[in-house]
Every structure is written in C-alpha cells, then in structure tokens.
Amino acid sequence: MADKNQIQRRLKELRSKLSQKGLDGALIAKRENYIYMSNFTGTFANLLITHDKAILVTDFRYVEQAKEEAQLFDVIQYQGSLTVTLNDLVSSNNIKNLGFEEDYLTYKNYDDLLKKLSISKLLPLGRAIEFLRLIKDSEEIQVIREAVRIADEAFSHVLKYIKPGVSETEVAAELEYYIKVQGARGPSFDTIVASGLRSSLPHGVASHKIIEIGDAVTLDFGAIYKDYCSDMTRTVFVGQPKEELKQIYEIVLKAQKAGVEGAVKNLTGSEIDSIARNIISDAGYGEHFGHSLGHGVGLEIHEDPRLSQLGSLKMNNGMVVTVEPGIYVSGLGGIRIEDMIVINEDKPMVLTASTKEMIIL
Ligand SMILES: [Mn+2]
C-alpha cells in the first residue's frame, strides 16, 4: 500500500541507520519488515538493502507480484539455494558488515549465513526497522482507521447475534464473516469470545460454550485491512449481571478513560500504564489486572511501544497504541475495554468509535 515516496523515505532513514551502525547492508526477512521497506506483500522475500542498492530476492511463485509491488527494488528470482544467491549478491556489492534481524533470524539460519556468506561480520540491526515502524505516517493512519472502522461496524452488527442459547463460536464466526465481507482480509488474531465464568480468562478464545442469561461476554477482535491490524475489546452483558460485575465494569471504564486521556506525548509507556493501574488498585482490584495496559498496533497486532510497567519508551506523535485495562475475578467473570488511539501531543486521537458505556442486551 505504500507509495514510492513513502518507500523512498523509509530507505533513506534505514540507510542513515546503517551508517550509524557501520553496516554496509541489511538483510531483511521478517514479513512485516519487508512489507514496510519494499511494499511487497507476498509470504516470502529477503531484502538486501545497501547504501545504493535495494534488492528483493524471492522465488518463482512471487516474481511477478514482487515486480509489481516493490517498484523501487531490483527483483531477483533464486533457484536452488537462497544462500548461494545471497552470497553472489553480497560479493558483487562488496558487503563486509551485514545487519540481520536479531529477534527474527533463527539460530540455524544465522549459522548458515555465517558459514556460507563471504562477509566479515554479521551484526544485529538493533530493531532498526521496528524503530522506524513506531511512528505511523498519515497514509498508514488512514489505513489503520479503515481497519478500526471495520471492527467497529462488526461489533454493532454482532450485538444482534449475542443472545442466550447461542455459542461463543457462533458469535465469533459471525464477527469474522462480517469483517471479511466489509473488505478486510480477515481477523487480525483468533477472535476472543469469553462468556460467563469464562470471561475471567483474559484470552479466552471462543469455545462451544452456550451464552446464558446473566453472562458477561467479552469480545476481543480486530481486522486486517491492507496488511494493517485493528484491535478492540468490549464486554457486554446478556440480561442483568451480578451487582459486583456492574461495579467492576465502572471501575474498568474509569481506568480506561483515564488511560486514554493520559496517553500523551513524552510520557513513557510505564507512566501511562500507572495512570490506569492506580485506579484499579485503589478500587481494590490491583491483583486482578495482571496484564499490561496496551501495546502498539500496525503491521503486527502486538508491536512497540508497550504500555506496561516495563515500558520505557517515550510516546511520540503518530504512535498507534491500544488502551485495554481489565479486571478478572475467577468464579465471577471479567471485564475488559479496549480502544485504539493515536498519540497526538497532549490529546490522543481516539480511533475506536463504539460506545464504551455499559450495554445490557
Ligand atoms: Mn489488544
């Protein structure tokens, strides 16, 4: 989806990082990273980016697609051994210090490259591309907006299907079907539909449990649109819930709103996490909120920055994150509310439009 200007900008930024790190080139094999750097969206490619060359190596299945999508790259088809082709390329481009994706390349592949490429050093890229991906440009935000819009529409659509006697999987299937019909490639992860006592499972993927009167139903789902993800959570009640669950709902809602308002430029992920976490702790449910407040979303459903107690990165304009506090009480149920937002100076843009007020179906 990225146009030539975006790709050119990204290549320029990566090359300046290569200079800073003393690298002659970068080898990129992680799908989200090669989509970002080249615009090629197939399932297999290795990019070799040097200071003056941008090369995409793929196999027979993808040559035509790669030429169409990765217009700023020289597309090379390998046959037989990928490492032989890569070795020809590093030799002909005089690459001595080659950067690799240290949290993606397997030990086996690392060992293989080290043995078979005639280079001096294989060095970690230090998450250079993930670092570029932290800040979304306006074109990316437009695409993410559409992924969020599809999820919002799917939520209001599926409310009609949530009733006693229907199983969690039926609700999930309807959500996912609707997401696809709306133009998304599919769900951005296994849809979570957790009802009744199962709602205390923070990641309760839809099961065959039948929804009953009095259940809290947590729906956590998203859409992939043009390779970008959305992510949202709402908890709705089917009939009147127990009083404690309603009280918990209001605490989570208060924490969620405070987290969204507090997500401003220059605060760290852990500072924002604390804003919401303190509200939940003060209400006496601290130990029932056992996960982080949120995470970055983009080409990956979970990416940096993290809004967690360990999140040391400072927020900056154009970062897209979720804010999703929850309280889970075993034997009673759980509540989670999640929106996606864009960091924007001292007031974030909230992308998720669905109501957060209590819904009793
Ligand atoms: Mn999430």
Coordinates of C-alpha atoms and ligand atoms in Angstrom, one line a residue:
M1 CA 0.0 0.0 0.0
A2 CA 2.9 2.3 0.5
D3 CA 3.7 4.6 -2.5
K4 CA 7.1 5.4 -3.9
N5 CA 7.6 8.5 -1.8
Q6 CA 7.0 6.5 1.4
I7 CA 9.3 3.8 0.4
Q8 CA 12.0 6.3 -0.6
R9 CA 11.7 8.0 2.8
R10 CA 12.0 4.7 4.6
L11 CA 15.0 3.6 2.6
K12 CA 16.7 6.9 3.3
E13 CA 16.0 6.5 7.0
L14 CA 17.2 2.9 7.1
R15 CA 20.4 3.9 5.2
S16 CA 21.2 6.5 7.7
K17 CA 20.8 3.9 10.5
L18 CA 23.2 1.6 8.6
S19 CA 25.7 4.4 8.5
Q20 CA 25.4 5.0 12.3
K21 CA 25.9 1.3 12.9
G22 CA 28.8 0.9 10.5
L23 CA 26.9 -1.5 8.3
D24 CA 27.2 -2.0 4.5
G25 CA 23.8 -3.5 4.2
A26 CA 20.8 -5.1 5.9
L27 CA 19.3 -8.5 5.2
I28 CA 15.5 -8.4 5.9
A29 CA 13.4 -11.5 6.1
K30 CA 10.6 -10.7 8.6
R31 CA 7.4 -10.2 6.6
E32 CA 6.2 -7.1 8.4
N33 CA 9.6 -5.5 7.9
Y34 CA 9.9 -6.3 4.2
I35 CA 6.3 -5.1 3.6
Y36 CA 7.3 -1.8 5.3
M37 CA 10.5 -1.4 3.4
S38 CA 9.5 -2.6 -0.1
N39 CA 5.7 -2.8 -0.3
F40 CA 6.0 -6.5 -1.4
T41 CA 3.2 -8.3 0.4
G42 CA 3.8 -12.0 -0.5
T43 CA 4.7 -14.5 2.1
F44 CA 8.4 -15.0 1.1
A45 CA 11.2 -12.5 0.4
N46 CA 14.6 -11.5 1.5
L47 CA 15.6 -7.9 1.0
L48 CA 19.2 -6.8 0.7
I49 CA 19.4 -3.1 1.2
T50 CA 22.8 -1.4 0.8
H51 CA 23.7 2.3 0.7
D52 CA 23.0 2.4 -3.1
K53 CA 21.0 -0.7 -3.9
A54 CA 17.6 -2.2 -3.0
I55 CA 17.3 -5.8 -3.9
L56 CA 14.4 -8.2 -3.3
V57 CA 15.1 -11.9 -3.6
T58 CA 12.1 -14.3 -3.9
D59 CA 11.2 -17.5 -5.6
F60 CA 9.2 -18.4 -8.7
R61 CA 5.8 -18.0 -7.0
Y62 CA 6.3 -14.3 -6.3
V63 CA 8.4 -12.8 -9.0
E64 CA 5.6 -11.2 -10.9
Q65 CA 3.9 -9.9 -7.8
A66 CA 7.2 -8.5 -6.4
K67 CA 7.9 -6.6 -9.6
E68 CA 4.5 -5.1 -9.5
E69 CA 4.5 -4.2 -5.8
A70 CA 8.2 -3.5 -5.0
Q71 CA 8.8 -1.0 -7.7
L72 CA 11.9 0.6 -6.2
F73 CA 13.6 -2.8 -5.8
D74 CA 15.6 -5.0 -8.2
V75 CA 13.7 -8.3 -8.1
I76 CA 15.8 -11.4 -8.3
Q77 CA 14.5 -14.9 -8.5
Y78 CA 16.6 -17.5 -6.8
Q79 CA 16.7 -21.1 -7.8
G80 CA 18.2 -23.9 -5.8
S81 CA 19.9 -22.3 -2.8
L82 CA 18.9 -19.0 -1.4
T83 CA 22.3 -18.6 0.4
V84 CA 24.2 -19.1 -2.8
T85 CA 22.2 -16.3 -4.4
L86 CA 22.7 -14.1 -1.4
N87 CA 26.4 -14.8 -1.4
D88 CA 26.6 -13.7 -5.1
L89 CA 24.8 -10.5 -4.1
V90 CA 27.0 -9.7 -1.0
S91 CA 30.1 -10.4 -3.1
S92 CA 29.1 -8.3 -6.1
N93 CA 28.0 -5.4 -3.8
N94 CA 31.2 -5.7 -1.7
I95 CA 29.2 -6.1 1.6
K96 CA 31.5 -6.7 4.5
N97 CA 29.4 -5.9 7.5
L98 CA 25.8 -7.2 7.1
G99 CA 23.0 -6.4 9.5
F100 CA 20.4 -9.0 10.4
E101 CA 17.1 -9.1 12.3
E102 CA 18.2 -10.4 15.7
D103 CA 14.8 -11.2 17.0
Y104 CA 13.7 -13.0 13.9
L105 CA 16.5 -14.9 12.3
T106 CA 16.7 -18.5 13.7
Y107 CA 20.0 -19.8 15.1
K108 CA 20.1 -22.3 12.2
N109 CA 19.8 -19.6 9.6
Y110 CA 22.2 -17.3 11.3
D111 CA 24.8 -20.2 11.4
D112 CA 24.1 -20.9 7.8
L113 CA 24.6 -17.3 6.7
L114 CA 27.8 -17.0 8.8
K115 CA 29.3 -20.1 7.2
K116 CA 28.2 -19.5 3.6
L117 CA 28.4 -15.8 3.0
S118 CA 31.7 -14.3 2.3
I119 CA 31.3 -11.3 4.7
S120 CA 33.4 -10.1 7.6
K121 CA 30.6 -9.6 10.2
L122 CA 27.0 -10.5 10.7
L123 CA 25.7 -7.9 13.1
P124 CA 22.3 -7.3 14.8
L125 CA 20.3 -4.4 13.2
G126 CA 19.1 -3.4 16.7
R127 CA 15.5 -3.5 15.7
A128 CA 16.2 -0.6 13.2
I129 CA 13.1 -1.2 11.1
E130 CA 10.8 -1.8 14.1
F131 CA 12.1 1.6 15.3
L132 CA 11.0 3.2 12.0
R133 CA 7.7 1.5 12.2
L134 CA 6.9 3.1 15.6
I135 CA 5.7 6.3 14.1
K136 CA 2.9 5.9 11.6
D137 CA 2.7 8.4 8.7
S138 CA -0.7 9.9 7.7
E139 CA -1.2 7.3 4.9
E140 CA -0.7 4.5 7.4
I141 CA -3.1 6.1 9.9
Q142 CA -5.7 6.3 7.1
V143 CA -5.4 2.5 6.5
I144 CA -5.5 1.8 10.2
R145 CA -8.6 3.9 10.6
E146 CA -10.3 1.7 8.0
A147 CA -9.2 -1.4 9.8
V148 CA -10.7 0.1 13.0
R149 CA -13.9 1.2 11.2
I150 CA -14.5 -2.4 10.0
A151 CA -14.1 -3.7 13.6
D152 CA -16.5 -1.0 14.9
E153 CA -19.1 -2.0 12.4
A154 CA -18.6 -5.7 13.1
F155 CA -19.2 -5.0 16.8
S156 CA -22.5 -3.3 16.3
H157 CA -23.5 -6.0 13.8
V158 CA -22.7 -8.8 16.1
L159 CA -24.7 -7.4 19.0
K160 CA -27.8 -8.7 17.3
Y161 CA -26.4 -12.2 17.4
I162 CA -25.5 -12.3 21.1
K163 CA -28.3 -14.0 23.0
P164 CA -29.0 -16.9 25.3
G165 CA -28.7 -20.2 23.5
V166 CA -26.0 -19.1 21.0
S167 CA -22.5 -20.4 21.3
E168 CA -19.3 -18.3 21.6
T169 CA -18.0 -19.9 18.3
E170 CA -21.2 -18.9 16.5
V171 CA -20.7 -15.3 17.7
A172 CA -17.0 -15.4 16.6
A173 CA -17.9 -16.8 13.2
E174 CA -20.5 -14.1 12.6
L175 CA -17.9 -11.4 13.6
E176 CA -15.2 -12.9 11.3
Y177 CA -17.6 -13.4 8.4
Y178 CA -18.8 -9.8 8.7
I179 CA -15.2 -8.5 8.9
K180 CA -14.4 -10.2 5.7
V181 CA -17.5 -9.1 3.9
Q182 CA -16.6 -5.5 4.9
G183 CA -13.4 -5.7 2.9
A184 CA -10.9 -6.9 5.4
R185 CA -8.6 -9.8 4.6
G186 CA -9.7 -11.4 7.8
P187 CA -9.4 -11.2 11.6
S188 CA -6.1 -9.9 13.0
F189 CA -6.0 -12.8 15.5
D190 CA -8.1 -15.6 16.8
T191 CA -11.3 -13.9 17.9
I192 CA -11.9 -13.9 21.7
V193 CA -15.5 -14.5 22.8
A194 CA -15.5 -15.3 26.5
S195 CA -18.8 -15.5 28.3
G196 CA -20.0 -16.1 31.8
L197 CA -17.3 -17.5 34.1
R198 CA -15.0 -17.9 31.0
S199 CA -14.9 -14.1 30.8
S200 CA -12.4 -14.2 33.7
L201 CA -9.9 -15.8 31.2
P202 CA -8.1 -12.7 29.7
H203 CA -7.5 -14.6 26.4
G204 CA -10.5 -16.9 26.3
V205 CA -10.6 -17.8 22.6
A206 CA -14.2 -18.6 21.5
S207 CA -15.4 -22.1 22.7
H208 CA -18.5 -24.1 22.3
K209 CA -19.9 -22.7 25.5
I210 CA -23.5 -21.5 25.1
I211 CA -24.2 -18.0 26.2
E212 CA -26.7 -17.8 29.1
I213 CA -28.7 -15.0 30.8
G214 CA -26.6 -13.0 33.3
D215 CA -23.4 -13.6 31.4
A216 CA -20.7 -11.0 30.8
V217 CA -19.5 -11.6 27.2
T218 CA -16.0 -10.2 26.4
L219 CA -15.4 -9.8 22.6
D220 CA -11.8 -9.0 21.7
F221 CA -11.1 -9.0 18.0
G222 CA -9.8 -7.0 15.0
A223 CA -9.5 -6.8 11.3
I224 CA -6.6 -6.8 8.9
Y225 CA -7.0 -4.2 6.2
K226 CA -4.2 -3.7 3.6
D227 CA -1.9 -5.6 6.0
Y228 CA -2.6 -3.3 8.9
C229 CA -4.3 -4.6 12.0
S230 CA -7.0 -3.2 14.3
D231 CA -7.8 -4.4 17.8
M232 CA -10.7 -3.7 20.1
T233 CA -12.5 -5.2 23.1
R234 CA -15.9 -4.7 24.6
T235 CA -17.7 -6.6 27.3
V236 CA -21.4 -6.7 27.1
F237 CA -24.0 -8.2 29.5
V238 CA -26.8 -10.6 28.5
G239 CA -29.6 -9.8 30.9
Q240 CA -28.9 -8.3 34.3
P241 CA -25.5 -9.2 35.6
K242 CA -24.5 -9.6 39.3
E243 CA -24.0 -6.3 41.1
E244 CA -20.3 -6.8 41.6
L245 CA -19.7 -7.2 37.8
K246 CA -21.5 -3.9 37.2
Q247 CA -19.3 -2.2 39.8
I248 CA -16.2 -3.7 38.2
Y249 CA -17.4 -2.5 34.8
E250 CA -17.5 1.1 36.0
I251 CA -14.0 0.8 37.5
V252 CA -12.6 -0.6 34.3
L253 CA -14.3 2.1 32.3
K254 CA -12.9 4.8 34.6
A255 CA -9.4 3.4 34.3
Q256 CA -9.7 3.0 30.5
K257 CA -10.9 6.6 30.1
A258 CA -8.1 7.9 32.3
G259 CA -5.5 5.8 30.4
V260 CA -6.7 7.2 27.1
E261 CA -6.6 10.8 28.4
G262 CA -3.2 10.2 29.9
A263 CA -1.6 8.9 26.7
V264 CA 0.2 12.0 25.7
K265 CA 3.5 12.8 24.1
N266 CA 6.7 12.4 26.1
L267 CA 5.2 10.1 28.8
T268 CA 6.7 6.7 28.9
G269 CA 4.6 3.5 28.5
S270 CA 5.0 2.7 32.2
E271 CA 3.8 6.2 33.2
I272 CA 0.6 5.7 31.2
D273 CA 0.2 2.2 32.5
S274 CA 0.3 3.5 36.0
I275 CA -2.4 6.1 35.4
A276 CA -5.0 3.3 34.7
R277 CA -3.4 0.8 37.0
N278 CA -3.7 3.1 40.0
I279 CA -7.4 3.5 39.6
I280 CA -7.9 -0.3 39.5
S281 CA -5.6 -0.8 42.5
D282 CA -7.3 2.0 44.5
A283 CA -10.6 0.2 43.9
G284 CA -9.1 -2.9 45.5
Y285 CA -8.7 -5.0 42.3
G286 CA -5.0 -4.4 41.6
E287 CA -4.1 -8.1 41.7
H288 CA -7.0 -8.8 39.2
F289 CA -5.4 -6.7 36.5
G290 CA -2.5 -9.0 35.6
H291 CA -1.6 -7.8 32.1
S292 CA -0.2 -4.6 30.6
L293 CA -2.4 -1.6 29.7
G294 CA -1.7 -1.7 26.0
H295 CA 0.6 -2.2 23.0
G296 CA 1.4 -0.7 19.7
V297 CA -0.5 -1.9 16.7
G298 CA 0.4 -1.6 13.0
L299 CA 1.6 -4.3 10.6
E300 CA 1.7 -6.5 13.6
I301 CA -1.1 -6.9 16.1
H302 CA 1.3 -6.5 19.0
E303 CA 4.3 -4.3 18.4
D304 CA 6.2 -1.5 20.1
P305 CA 5.6 0.7 22.0
R306 CA 4.4 -1.2 25.1
L307 CA 2.2 0.5 27.7
S308 CA 3.4 -1.7 30.5
Q309 CA 5.2 -1.4 33.8
L310 CA 8.4 -2.1 31.9
G311 CA 7.6 0.3 29.0
S312 CA 10.5 2.7 29.0
L313 CA 9.9 4.2 25.5
K314 CA 8.5 7.8 25.4
M315 CA 5.3 8.4 23.5
N316 CA 5.6 10.4 20.3
N317 CA 3.1 11.8 17.8
G318 CA 2.0 9.2 15.3
M319 CA 2.4 6.2 17.6
V320 CA -0.7 3.9 17.5
V321 CA -1.5 2.1 20.7
T322 CA -4.3 0.2 22.5
V323 CA -5.6 1.1 25.9
E324 CA -7.1 -2.0 27.4
P325 CA -7.3 -2.4 31.2
G326 CA -9.3 -5.3 32.6
I327 CA -10.4 -6.9 35.8
Y328 CA -10.7 -10.7 36.0
V329 CA -12.2 -12.4 39.1
S330 CA -12.1 -16.2 39.0
G331 CA -15.6 -17.7 39.7
L332 CA -17.3 -14.4 38.9
G333 CA -16.2 -13.1 35.5
G334 CA -14.1 -10.5 33.8
I335 CA -14.4 -7.1 32.1
R336 CA -12.0 -5.5 29.6
I337 CA -12.5 -2.4 27.4
E338 CA -10.0 -1.6 24.6
D339 CA -9.7 1.3 22.2
M340 CA -7.1 2.1 19.7
I341 CA -5.6 5.6 19.8
V342 CA -3.0 7.8 18.0
I343 CA -0.6 9.7 20.2
N344 CA -1.0 13.4 19.3
E345 CA 0.6 16.0 21.5
D346 CA -1.4 16.3 24.7
K347 CA -4.7 14.8 23.4
P348 CA -4.8 11.5 21.6
M349 CA -7.0 10.8 18.6
V350 CA -9.3 8.0 19.6
L351 CA -9.8 5.7 16.6
T352 CA -12.3 3.3 18.0
A353 CA -15.8 4.7 17.8
S354 CA -18.0 2.1 19.5
T355 CA -19.7 3.1 22.8
K356 CA -17.9 2.1 26.0
E357 CA -20.9 2.7 28.2
M358 CA -22.4 -0.4 29.7
I359 CA -24.5 -2.4 27.3
I360 CA -27.1 -4.8 28.7
L361 CA -28.7 -6.9 25.9
Ligands
MN1 MN -5.0 -5.6 22.3

